[in-house]
């Protein structure tokens, strides 16, 4: 039986609509004709893991201004395809989503391991008002996460320019049993290759 891996990407979420509209005015436009596409490690995750893995990488709803309830519905739509001992990976807002969801609700299957990659803890505000909107949570609920998931991995880089490294320390403060892995040169994990994650996943077998 293939090892299942469920990956949730990042996104933005604004409490105030005017902040979201303002962000659209200043956001960089990508993927223009003739421009080089930007590739990150997540695009090759399934290929790099190989045939022994079944990798779920759903496109979550409205990632430019995501809503927690919408993501919850879409996440739950996949439950019927998942079996016990899936590995869950959340990157940035995706990690924040998994931390909140698994603290508030009961996941129907046993989880082998949870990876929170560069995830905001509770709240996060940037200069454009991207405050994680409906994904915000009181960090005290993370006590429930510890009871529901045995193997929790917090990965963050000290040079992260999107989510400060201190957010990882906040997670660790509330998740005493979690394992924190610190990098110094991987920014917001916006890197082409991520061999350390591939090794960590394969070492779980």
mmCIF file with all atom_site columns, C-alpha atoms in Angstrom:
data_model
loop_
_atom_site.group_PDB
_atom_site.id
_atom_site.type_symbol
_atom_site.label_atom_id
_atom_site.label_alt_id
_atom_site.label_comp_id
_atom_site.label_asym_id
_atom_site.label_entity_id
_atom_site.label_seq_id
_atom_site.pdbx_PDB_ins_code
_atom_site.Cartn_x
_atom_site.Cartn_y
_atom_site.Cartn_z
_atom_site.occupancy
_atom_site.B_iso_or_equiv
_atom_site.pdbx_formal_charge
_atom_site.auth_seq_id
_atom_site.auth_comp_id
_atom_site.auth_asym_id
_atom_site.auth_atom_id
_atom_site.pdbx_PDB_model_num
ATOM 1   C CA . UNK A 1 1   ? 0.000   0.000  0.000   1.00 0.00 ? 1   UNK A CA 1
ATOM 2   C CA . UNK A 1 2   ? 1.330   3.421  -0.936  1.00 0.00 ? 2   UNK A CA 1
ATOM 3   C CA . UNK A 1 3   ? 2.158   5.935  1.777   1.00 0.00 ? 3   UNK A CA 1
ATOM 4   C CA . UNK A 1 4   ? -0.267  8.857  1.515   1.00 0.00 ? 4   UNK A CA 1
ATOM 5   C CA . UNK A 1 5   ? 1.000   12.423 1.754   1.00 0.00 ? 5   UNK A CA 1
ATOM 6   C CA . UNK A 1 6   ? -1.439  15.336 1.886   1.00 0.00 ? 6   UNK A CA 1
ATOM 7   C CA . UNK A 1 7   ? 0.052   18.755 1.115   1.00 0.00 ? 7   UNK A CA 1
ATOM 8   C CA . UNK A 1 8   ? -1.683  22.124 1.582   1.00 0.00 ? 8   UNK A CA 1
ATOM 9   C CA . UNK A 1 9   ? -0.128  25.189 -0.020  1.00 0.00 ? 9   UNK A CA 1
ATOM 10  C CA . UNK A 1 10  ? -0.029  28.735 1.288   1.00 0.00 ? 10  UNK A CA 1
ATOM 11  C CA . UNK A 1 11  ? -2.114  31.787 0.519   1.00 0.00 ? 11  UNK A CA 1
ATOM 12  C CA . UNK A 1 12  ? -3.294  35.124 1.841   1.00 0.00 ? 12  UNK A CA 1
ATOM 13  C CA . UNK A 1 13  ? -6.267  36.021 4.006   1.00 0.00 ? 13  UNK A CA 1
ATOM 14  C CA . UNK A 1 14  ? -7.427  39.524 4.892   1.00 0.00 ? 14  UNK A CA 1
ATOM 15  C CA . UNK A 1 15  ? -9.861  40.533 7.625   1.00 0.00 ? 15  UNK A CA 1
ATOM 16  C CA . UNK A 1 16  ? -10.636 43.768 5.796   1.00 0.00 ? 16  UNK A CA 1
ATOM 17  C CA . UNK A 1 17  ? -11.746 43.752 2.171   1.00 0.00 ? 17  UNK A CA 1
ATOM 18  C CA . UNK A 1 18  ? -10.140 47.130 1.550   1.00 0.00 ? 18  UNK A CA 1
ATOM 19  C CA . UNK A 1 19  ? -6.767  45.674 2.525   1.00 0.00 ? 19  UNK A CA 1
ATOM 20  C CA . UNK A 1 20  ? -7.274  42.848 0.045   1.00 0.00 ? 20  UNK A CA 1
ATOM 21  C CA . UNK A 1 21  ? -8.181  45.279 -2.734  1.00 0.00 ? 21  UNK A CA 1
ATOM 22  C CA . UNK A 1 22  ? -5.149  47.403 -1.900  1.00 0.00 ? 22  UNK A CA 1
ATOM 23  C CA . UNK A 1 23  ? -2.938  44.313 -2.119  1.00 0.00 ? 23  UNK A CA 1
ATOM 24  C CA . UNK A 1 24  ? -4.202  43.616 -5.643  1.00 0.00 ? 24  UNK A CA 1
ATOM 25  C CA . UNK A 1 25  ? -3.043  47.047 -6.708  1.00 0.00 ? 25  UNK A CA 1
ATOM 26  C CA . UNK A 1 26  ? 0.509   46.483 -5.474  1.00 0.00 ? 26  UNK A CA 1
ATOM 27  C CA . UNK A 1 27  ? 0.937   42.726 -6.048  1.00 0.00 ? 27  UNK A CA 1
ATOM 28  C CA . UNK A 1 28  ? 3.470   41.534 -8.613  1.00 0.00 ? 28  UNK A CA 1
ATOM 29  C CA . UNK A 1 29  ? 2.009   40.062 -11.802 1.00 0.00 ? 29  UNK A CA 1
ATOM 30  C CA . UNK A 1 30  ? 3.463   36.660 -12.591 1.00 0.00 ? 30  UNK A CA 1
ATOM 31  C CA . UNK A 1 31  ? 3.383   34.216 -15.480 1.00 0.00 ? 31  UNK A CA 1
ATOM 32  C CA . UNK A 1 32  ? 3.224   36.851 -18.203 1.00 0.00 ? 32  UNK A CA 1
ATOM 33  C CA . UNK A 1 33  ? 3.772   35.593 -21.768 1.00 0.00 ? 33  UNK A CA 1
ATOM 34  C CA . UNK A 1 34  ? 7.451   35.099 -22.405 1.00 0.00 ? 34  UNK A CA 1
ATOM 35  C CA . UNK A 1 35  ? 8.409   35.259 -18.756 1.00 0.00 ? 35  UNK A CA 1
ATOM 36  C CA . UNK A 1 36  ? 10.073  32.362 -16.989 1.00 0.00 ? 36  UNK A CA 1
ATOM 37  C CA . UNK A 1 37  ? 7.803   30.445 -14.639 1.00 0.00 ? 37  UNK A CA 1
ATOM 38  C CA . UNK A 1 38  ? 8.782   30.240 -10.978 1.00 0.00 ? 38  UNK A CA 1
ATOM 39  C CA . UNK A 1 39  ? 9.282   26.698 -9.751  1.00 0.00 ? 39  UNK A CA 1
ATOM 40  C CA . UNK A 1 40  ? 9.452   25.594 -6.142  1.00 0.00 ? 40  UNK A CA 1
ATOM 41  C CA . UNK A 1 41  ? 10.094  22.225 -4.511  1.00 0.00 ? 41  UNK A CA 1
ATOM 42  C CA . UNK A 1 42  ? 6.389   21.570 -4.017  1.00 0.00 ? 42  UNK A CA 1
ATOM 43  C CA . UNK A 1 43  ? 5.811   21.218 -7.759  1.00 0.00 ? 43  UNK A CA 1
ATOM 44  C CA . UNK A 1 44  ? 8.102   18.202 -7.920  1.00 0.00 ? 44  UNK A CA 1
ATOM 45  C CA . UNK A 1 45  ? 7.179   16.693 -4.534  1.00 0.00 ? 45  UNK A CA 1
ATOM 46  C CA . UNK A 1 46  ? 5.222   13.767 -5.950  1.00 0.00 ? 46  UNK A CA 1
ATOM 47  C CA . UNK A 1 47  ? 7.856   12.964 -8.563  1.00 0.00 ? 47  UNK A CA 1
ATOM 48  C CA . UNK A 1 48  ? 10.716  13.227 -6.075  1.00 0.00 ? 48  UNK A CA 1
ATOM 49  C CA . UNK A 1 49  ? 9.008   10.936 -3.557  1.00 0.00 ? 49  UNK A CA 1
ATOM 50  C CA . UNK A 1 50  ? 8.402   8.303  -6.202  1.00 0.00 ? 50  UNK A CA 1
ATOM 51  C CA . UNK A 1 51  ? 6.031   5.436  -6.849  1.00 0.00 ? 51  UNK A CA 1
ATOM 52  C CA . UNK A 1 52  ? 5.810   4.332  -3.218  1.00 0.00 ? 52  UNK A CA 1
ATOM 53  C CA . UNK A 1 53  ? 3.859   7.486  -2.338  1.00 0.00 ? 53  UNK A CA 1
ATOM 54  C CA . UNK A 1 54  ? 0.398   8.775  -3.146  1.00 0.00 ? 54  UNK A CA 1
ATOM 55  C CA . UNK A 1 55  ? 0.574   12.568 -2.942  1.00 0.00 ? 55  UNK A CA 1
ATOM 56  C CA . UNK A 1 56  ? -2.526  14.748 -2.619  1.00 0.00 ? 56  UNK A CA 1
ATOM 57  C CA . UNK A 1 57  ? -1.972  18.394 -3.583  1.00 0.00 ? 57  UNK A CA 1
ATOM 58  C CA . UNK A 1 58  ? -5.411  20.025 -3.790  1.00 0.00 ? 58  UNK A CA 1
ATOM 59  C CA . UNK A 1 59  ? -5.765  23.599 -4.976  1.00 0.00 ? 59  UNK A CA 1
ATOM 60  C CA . UNK A 1 60  ? -7.507  25.247 -2.051  1.00 0.00 ? 60  UNK A CA 1
ATOM 61  C CA . UNK A 1 61  ? -10.285 27.784 -2.733  1.00 0.00 ? 61  UNK A CA 1
ATOM 62  C CA . UNK A 1 62  ? -9.534  31.454 -3.342  1.00 0.00 ? 62  UNK A CA 1
ATOM 63  C CA . UNK A 1 63  ? -5.960  31.480 -2.103  1.00 0.00 ? 63  UNK A CA 1
ATOM 64  C CA . UNK A 1 64  ? -5.562  35.200 -2.850  1.00 0.00 ? 64  UNK A CA 1
ATOM 65  C CA . UNK A 1 65  ? -8.030  35.950 -0.050  1.00 0.00 ? 65  UNK A CA 1
ATOM 66  C CA . UNK A 1 66  ? -8.683  32.587 1.550   1.00 0.00 ? 66  UNK A CA 1
ATOM 67  C CA . UNK A 1 67  ? -11.488 31.760 3.938   1.00 0.00 ? 67  UNK A CA 1
ATOM 68  C CA . UNK A 1 68  ? -11.028 29.190 6.686   1.00 0.00 ? 68  UNK A CA 1
ATOM 69  C CA . UNK A 1 69  ? -14.529 27.718 6.375   1.00 0.00 ? 69  UNK A CA 1
ATOM 70  C CA . UNK A 1 70  ? -14.123 27.283 2.608   1.00 0.00 ? 70  UNK A CA 1
ATOM 71  C CA . UNK A 1 71  ? -10.788 25.533 3.097   1.00 0.00 ? 71  UNK A CA 1
ATOM 72  C CA . UNK A 1 72  ? -12.311 23.305 5.776   1.00 0.00 ? 72  UNK A CA 1
ATOM 73  C CA . UNK A 1 73  ? -15.067 22.175 3.434   1.00 0.00 ? 73  UNK A CA 1
ATOM 74  C CA . UNK A 1 74  ? -12.636 21.407 0.629   1.00 0.00 ? 74  UNK A CA 1
ATOM 75  C CA . UNK A 1 75  ? -10.255 19.624 2.987   1.00 0.00 ? 75  UNK A CA 1
ATOM 76  C CA . UNK A 1 76  ? -13.089 17.454 4.299   1.00 0.00 ? 76  UNK A CA 1
ATOM 77  C CA . UNK A 1 77  ? -14.170 16.557 0.749   1.00 0.00 ? 77  UNK A CA 1
ATOM 78  C CA . UNK A 1 78  ? -10.943 14.551 0.506   1.00 0.00 ? 78  UNK A CA 1
ATOM 79  C CA . UNK A 1 79  ? -11.435 12.510 3.672   1.00 0.00 ? 79  UNK A CA 1
ATOM 80  C CA . UNK A 1 80  ? -13.104 9.595  1.892   1.00 0.00 ? 80  UNK A CA 1
ATOM 81  C CA . UNK A 1 81  ? -9.896  9.040  -0.100  1.00 0.00 ? 81  UNK A CA 1
ATOM 82  C CA . UNK A 1 82  ? -7.562  9.034  2.898   1.00 0.00 ? 82  UNK A CA 1
ATOM 83  C CA . UNK A 1 83  ? -6.511  6.073  5.007   1.00 0.00 ? 83  UNK A CA 1
ATOM 84  C CA . UNK A 1 84  ? -4.854  5.736  8.391   1.00 0.00 ? 84  UNK A CA 1
ATOM 85  C CA . UNK A 1 85  ? -1.279  6.965  8.809   1.00 0.00 ? 85  UNK A CA 1
ATOM 86  C CA . UNK A 1 86  ? -1.328  9.746  6.217   1.00 0.00 ? 86  UNK A CA 1
ATOM 87  C CA . UNK A 1 87  ? 1.416   12.361 6.448   1.00 0.00 ? 87  UNK A CA 1
ATOM 88  C CA . UNK A 1 88  ? 0.038   15.927 6.512   1.00 0.00 ? 88  UNK A CA 1
ATOM 89  C CA . UNK A 1 89  ? 2.144   18.868 5.337   1.00 0.00 ? 89  UNK A CA 1
ATOM 90  C CA . UNK A 1 90  ? 1.101   22.509 5.547   1.00 0.00 ? 90  UNK A CA 1
ATOM 91  C CA . UNK A 1 91  ? 3.206   25.305 4.079   1.00 0.00 ? 91  UNK A CA 1
ATOM 92  C CA . UNK A 1 92  ? 2.714   28.870 5.354   1.00 0.00 ? 92  UNK A CA 1
ATOM 93  C CA . UNK A 1 93  ? -1.054  29.560 5.555   1.00 0.00 ? 93  UNK A CA 1
ATOM 94  C CA . UNK A 1 94  ? -1.562  25.857 4.805   1.00 0.00 ? 94  UNK A CA 1
ATOM 95  C CA . UNK A 1 95  ? 0.343   25.019 7.983   1.00 0.00 ? 95  UNK A CA 1
ATOM 96  C CA . UNK A 1 96  ? -1.673  27.514 9.964   1.00 0.00 ? 96  UNK A CA 1
ATOM 97  C CA . UNK A 1 97  ? -4.854  25.976 8.570   1.00 0.00 ? 97  UNK A CA 1
ATOM 98  C CA . UNK A 1 98  ? -3.841  22.457 9.641   1.00 0.00 ? 98  UNK A CA 1
ATOM 99  C CA . UNK A 1 99  ? -2.800  23.650 13.108  1.00 0.00 ? 99  UNK A CA 1
ATOM 100 C CA . UNK A 1 100 ? -6.168  25.322 13.648  1.00 0.00 ? 100 UNK A CA 1
ATOM 101 C CA . UNK A 1 101 ? -8.300  22.628 12.024  1.00 0.00 ? 101 UNK A CA 1
ATOM 102 C CA . UNK A 1 102 ? -6.668  19.717 13.840  1.00 0.00 ? 102 UNK A CA 1
ATOM 103 C CA . UNK A 1 103 ? -6.922  21.608 17.132  1.00 0.00 ? 103 UNK A CA 1
ATOM 104 C CA . UNK A 1 104 ? -10.613 22.360 16.715  1.00 0.00 ? 104 UNK A CA 1
ATOM 105 C CA . UNK A 1 105 ? -11.905 19.279 14.913  1.00 0.00 ? 105 UNK A CA 1
ATOM 106 C CA . UNK A 1 106 ? -11.366 15.536 14.915  1.00 0.00 ? 106 UNK A CA 1
ATOM 107 C CA . UNK A 1 107 ? -9.592  14.133 11.869  1.00 0.00 ? 107 UNK A CA 1
ATOM 108 C CA . UNK A 1 108 ? -11.284 10.838 10.888  1.00 0.00 ? 108 UNK A CA 1
ATOM 109 C CA . UNK A 1 109 ? -8.078  8.850  10.375  1.00 0.00 ? 109 UNK A CA 1
ATOM 110 C CA . UNK A 1 110 ? -4.898  8.288  12.342  1.00 0.00 ? 110 UNK A CA 1
ATOM 111 C CA . UNK A 1 111 ? -2.163  10.744 11.366  1.00 0.00 ? 111 UNK A CA 1
ATOM 112 C CA . UNK A 1 112 ? 1.381   9.425  11.038  1.00 0.00 ? 112 UNK A CA 1
ATOM 113 C CA . UNK A 1 113 ? 3.053   12.851 11.133  1.00 0.00 ? 113 UNK A CA 1
ATOM 114 C CA . UNK A 1 114 ? 2.291   16.545 10.756  1.00 0.00 ? 114 UNK A CA 1
ATOM 115 C CA . UNK A 1 115 ? 4.736   19.022 9.217   1.00 0.00 ? 115 UNK A CA 1
ATOM 116 C CA . UNK A 1 116 ? 4.158   22.761 9.756   1.00 0.00 ? 116 UNK A CA 1
ATOM 117 C CA . UNK A 1 117 ? 6.438   24.628 7.357   1.00 0.00 ? 117 UNK A CA 1
ATOM 118 C CA . UNK A 1 118 ? 6.935   28.383 7.904   1.00 0.00 ? 118 UNK A CA 1
ATOM 119 C CA . UNK A 1 119 ? 3.466   28.587 9.441   1.00 0.00 ? 119 UNK A CA 1
ATOM 120 C CA . UNK A 1 120 ? 2.071   31.644 11.230  1.00 0.00 ? 120 UNK A CA 1
ATOM 121 C CA . UNK A 1 121 ? 1.050   30.884 14.811  1.00 0.00 ? 121 UNK A CA 1
ATOM 122 C CA . UNK A 1 122 ? -2.270  32.429 15.802  1.00 0.00 ? 122 UNK A CA 1
ATOM 123 C CA . UNK A 1 123 ? -1.967  35.601 13.770  1.00 0.00 ? 123 UNK A CA 1
ATOM 124 C CA . UNK A 1 124 ? 0.394   37.378 11.406  1.00 0.00 ? 124 UNK A CA 1
ATOM 125 C CA . UNK A 1 125 ? 0.210   40.882 9.978   1.00 0.00 ? 125 UNK A CA 1
ATOM 126 C CA . UNK A 1 126 ? 2.231   42.281 7.095   1.00 0.00 ? 126 UNK A CA 1
ATOM 127 C CA . UNK A 1 127 ? 2.421   45.826 5.793   1.00 0.00 ? 127 UNK A CA 1
ATOM 128 C CA . UNK A 1 128 ? -0.493  45.271 3.412   1.00 0.00 ? 128 UNK A CA 1
ATOM 129 C CA . UNK A 1 129 ? -2.915  44.128 6.117   1.00 0.00 ? 129 UNK A CA 1
ATOM 130 C CA . UNK A 1 130 ? -2.600  40.410 5.365   1.00 0.00 ? 130 UNK A CA 1
ATOM 131 C CA . UNK A 1 131 ? -3.444  39.285 8.918   1.00 0.00 ? 131 UNK A CA 1
ATOM 132 C CA . UNK A 1 132 ? -4.495  35.688 8.132   1.00 0.00 ? 132 UNK A CA 1
ATOM 133 C CA . UNK A 1 133 ? -8.135  36.740 8.464   1.00 0.00 ? 133 UNK A CA 1
ATOM 134 C CA . UNK A 1 134 ? -10.414 33.867 9.460   1.00 0.00 ? 134 UNK A CA 1
ATOM 135 C CA . UNK A 1 135 ? -7.416  31.554 9.948   1.00 0.00 ? 135 UNK A CA 1
ATOM 136 C CA . UNK A 1 136 ? -6.473  33.356 13.157  1.00 0.00 ? 136 UNK A CA 1
ATOM 137 C CA . UNK A 1 137 ? -6.685  31.377 16.367  1.00 0.00 ? 137 UNK A CA 1
ATOM 138 C CA . UNK A 1 138 ? -5.894  31.609 20.052  1.00 0.00 ? 138 UNK A CA 1
ATOM 139 C CA . UNK A 1 139 ? -2.667  29.656 20.474  1.00 0.00 ? 139 UNK A CA 1
ATOM 140 C CA . UNK A 1 140 ? -4.042  28.014 23.622  1.00 0.00 ? 140 UNK A CA 1
ATOM 141 C CA . UNK A 1 141 ? -6.103  25.669 21.409  1.00 0.00 ? 141 UNK A CA 1
ATOM 142 C CA . UNK A 1 142 ? -2.863  24.005 20.303  1.00 0.00 ? 142 UNK A CA 1
ATOM 143 C CA . UNK A 1 143 ? -3.038  21.913 23.476  1.00 0.00 ? 143 UNK A CA 1
ATOM 144 C CA . UNK A 1 144 ? -5.709  19.906 21.654  1.00 0.00 ? 144 UNK A CA 1
ATOM 145 C CA . UNK A 1 145 ? -3.368  19.368 18.713  1.00 0.00 ? 145 UNK A CA 1
ATOM 146 C CA . UNK A 1 146 ? -0.779  17.736 20.954  1.00 0.00 ? 146 UNK A CA 1
ATOM 147 C CA . UNK A 1 147 ? -3.387  15.251 22.163  1.00 0.00 ? 147 UNK A CA 1
ATOM 148 C CA . UNK A 1 148 ? -4.531  14.367 18.630  1.00 0.00 ? 148 UNK A CA 1
ATOM 149 C CA . UNK A 1 149 ? -1.226  14.152 16.748  1.00 0.00 ? 149 UNK A CA 1
ATOM 150 C CA . UNK A 1 150 ? 1.829   12.410 18.169  1.00 0.00 ? 150 UNK A CA 1
ATOM 151 C CA . UNK A 1 151 ? 4.519   13.411 15.662  1.00 0.00 ? 151 UNK A CA 1
ATOM 152 C CA . UNK A 1 152 ? 4.463   17.187 15.088  1.00 0.00 ? 152 UNK A CA 1
ATOM 153 C CA . UNK A 1 153 ? 7.331   18.803 13.172  1.00 0.00 ? 153 UNK A CA 1
ATOM 154 C CA . UNK A 1 154 ? 7.827   22.570 13.118  1.00 0.00 ? 154 UNK A CA 1
ATOM 155 C CA . UNK A 1 155 ? 10.177  23.683 10.334  1.00 0.00 ? 155 UNK A CA 1
ATOM 156 C CA . UNK A 1 156 ? 11.254  27.295 9.907   1.00 0.00 ? 156 UNK A CA 1
ATOM 157 C CA . UNK A 1 157 ? 14.200  29.303 8.636   1.00 0.00 ? 157 UNK A CA 1
ATOM 158 C CA . UNK A 1 158 ? 15.675  32.197 10.576  1.00 0.00 ? 158 UNK A CA 1
ATOM 159 C CA . UNK A 1 159 ? 15.910  34.255 7.369   1.00 0.00 ? 159 UNK A CA 1
ATOM 160 C CA . UNK A 1 160 ? 12.185  33.876 6.567   1.00 0.00 ? 160 UNK A CA 1
ATOM 161 C CA . UNK A 1 161 ? 11.097  37.279 5.224   1.00 0.00 ? 161 UNK A CA 1
ATOM 162 C CA . UNK A 1 162 ? 7.369   36.432 5.200   1.00 0.00 ? 162 UNK A CA 1
ATOM 163 C CA . UNK A 1 163 ? 6.671   34.739 8.538   1.00 0.00 ? 163 UNK A CA 1
ATOM 164 C CA . UNK A 1 164 ? 9.179   35.652 11.275  1.00 0.00 ? 164 UNK A CA 1
ATOM 165 C CA . UNK A 1 165 ? 11.090  32.803 12.903  1.00 0.00 ? 165 UNK A CA 1
ATOM 166 C CA . UNK A 1 166 ? 9.582   33.790 16.251  1.00 0.00 ? 166 UNK A CA 1
ATOM 167 C CA . UNK A 1 167 ? 6.334   32.237 15.039  1.00 0.00 ? 167 UNK A CA 1
ATOM 168 C CA . UNK A 1 168 ? 8.002   28.818 15.123  1.00 0.00 ? 168 UNK A CA 1
ATOM 169 C CA . UNK A 1 169 ? 9.076   29.458 18.700  1.00 0.00 ? 169 UNK A CA 1
ATOM 170 C CA . UNK A 1 170 ? 5.482   30.328 19.570  1.00 0.00 ? 170 UNK A CA 1
ATOM 171 C CA . UNK A 1 171 ? 4.360   26.960 18.210  1.00 0.00 ? 171 UNK A CA 1
ATOM 172 C CA . UNK A 1 172 ? 7.052   25.184 20.208  1.00 0.00 ? 172 UNK A CA 1
ATOM 173 C CA . UNK A 1 173 ? 5.957   27.004 23.355  1.00 0.00 ? 173 UNK A CA 1
ATOM 174 C CA . UNK A 1 174 ? 2.484   25.477 23.080  1.00 0.00 ? 174 UNK A CA 1
ATOM 175 C CA . UNK A 1 175 ? 3.518   22.148 21.541  1.00 0.00 ? 175 UNK A CA 1
ATOM 176 C CA . UNK A 1 176 ? 6.072   20.843 24.004  1.00 0.00 ? 176 UNK A CA 1
ATOM 177 C CA . UNK A 1 177 ? 6.422   17.449 22.343  1.00 0.00 ? 177 UNK A CA 1
ATOM 178 C CA . UNK A 1 178 ? 6.872   18.893 18.862  1.00 0.00 ? 178 UNK A CA 1
ATOM 179 C CA . UNK A 1 179 ? 10.211  18.671 17.075  1.00 0.00 ? 179 UNK A CA 1
ATOM 180 C CA . UNK A 1 180 ? 11.516  21.977 15.775  1.00 0.00 ? 180 UNK A CA 1
ATOM 181 C CA . UNK A 1 181 ? 13.912  22.022 12.819  1.00 0.00 ? 181 UNK A CA 1
ATOM 182 C CA . UNK A 1 182 ? 15.681  25.310 12.173  1.00 0.00 ? 182 UNK A CA 1
ATOM 183 C CA . UNK A 1 183 ? 17.351  26.434 8.961   1.00 0.00 ? 183 UNK A CA 1
ATOM 184 C CA . UNK A 1 184 ? 19.302  29.607 8.337   1.00 0.00 ? 184 UNK A CA 1
ATOM 185 C CA . UNK A 1 185 ? 19.253  29.844 4.545   1.00 0.00 ? 185 UNK A CA 1
ATOM 186 C CA . UNK A 1 186 ? 15.874  28.693 3.195   1.00 0.00 ? 186 UNK A CA 1
ATOM 187 C CA . UNK A 1 187 ? 13.857  31.922 3.604   1.00 0.00 ? 187 UNK A CA 1
ATOM 188 C CA . UNK A 1 188 ? 10.113  31.127 3.329   1.00 0.00 ? 188 UNK A CA 1
ATOM 189 C CA . UNK A 1 189 ? 10.991  27.745 1.806   1.00 0.00 ? 189 UNK A CA 1
ATOM 190 C CA . UNK A 1 190 ? 10.759  29.410 -1.587  1.00 0.00 ? 190 UNK A CA 1
ATOM 191 C CA . UNK A 1 191 ? 13.499  27.135 -2.871  1.00 0.00 ? 191 UNK A CA 1
ATOM 192 C CA . UNK A 1 192 ? 13.791  24.921 -5.915  1.00 0.00 ? 192 UNK A CA 1
ATOM 193 C CA . UNK A 1 193 ? 14.873  21.787 -4.058  1.00 0.00 ? 193 UNK A CA 1
ATOM 194 C CA . UNK A 1 194 ? 14.040  20.633 -0.537  1.00 0.00 ? 194 UNK A CA 1
ATOM 195 C CA . UNK A 1 195 ? 15.928  17.343 -0.016  1.00 0.00 ? 195 UNK A CA 1
ATOM 196 C CA . UNK A 1 196 ? 15.714  17.618 3.770   1.00 0.00 ? 196 UNK A CA 1
ATOM 197 C CA . UNK A 1 197 ? 11.925  17.274 3.646   1.00 0.00 ? 197 UNK A CA 1
ATOM 198 C CA . UNK A 1 198 ? 12.106  14.335 1.250   1.00 0.00 ? 198 UNK A CA 1
ATOM 199 C CA . UNK A 1 199 ? 14.492  12.574 3.611   1.00 0.00 ? 199 UNK A CA 1
ATOM 200 C CA . UNK A 1 200 ? 12.328  13.301 6.647   1.00 0.00 ? 200 UNK A CA 1
ATOM 201 C CA . UNK A 1 201 ? 9.242   11.882 4.932   1.00 0.00 ? 201 UNK A CA 1
ATOM 202 C CA . UNK A 1 202 ? 11.034  8.745  3.781   1.00 0.00 ? 202 UNK A CA 1
ATOM 203 C CA . UNK A 1 203 ? 12.572  8.209  7.220   1.00 0.00 ? 203 UNK A CA 1
ATOM 204 C CA . UNK A 1 204 ? 9.048   7.846  8.635   1.00 0.00 ? 204 UNK A CA 1
ATOM 205 C CA . UNK A 1 205 ? 8.627   4.497  6.886   1.00 0.00 ? 205 UNK A CA 1
#
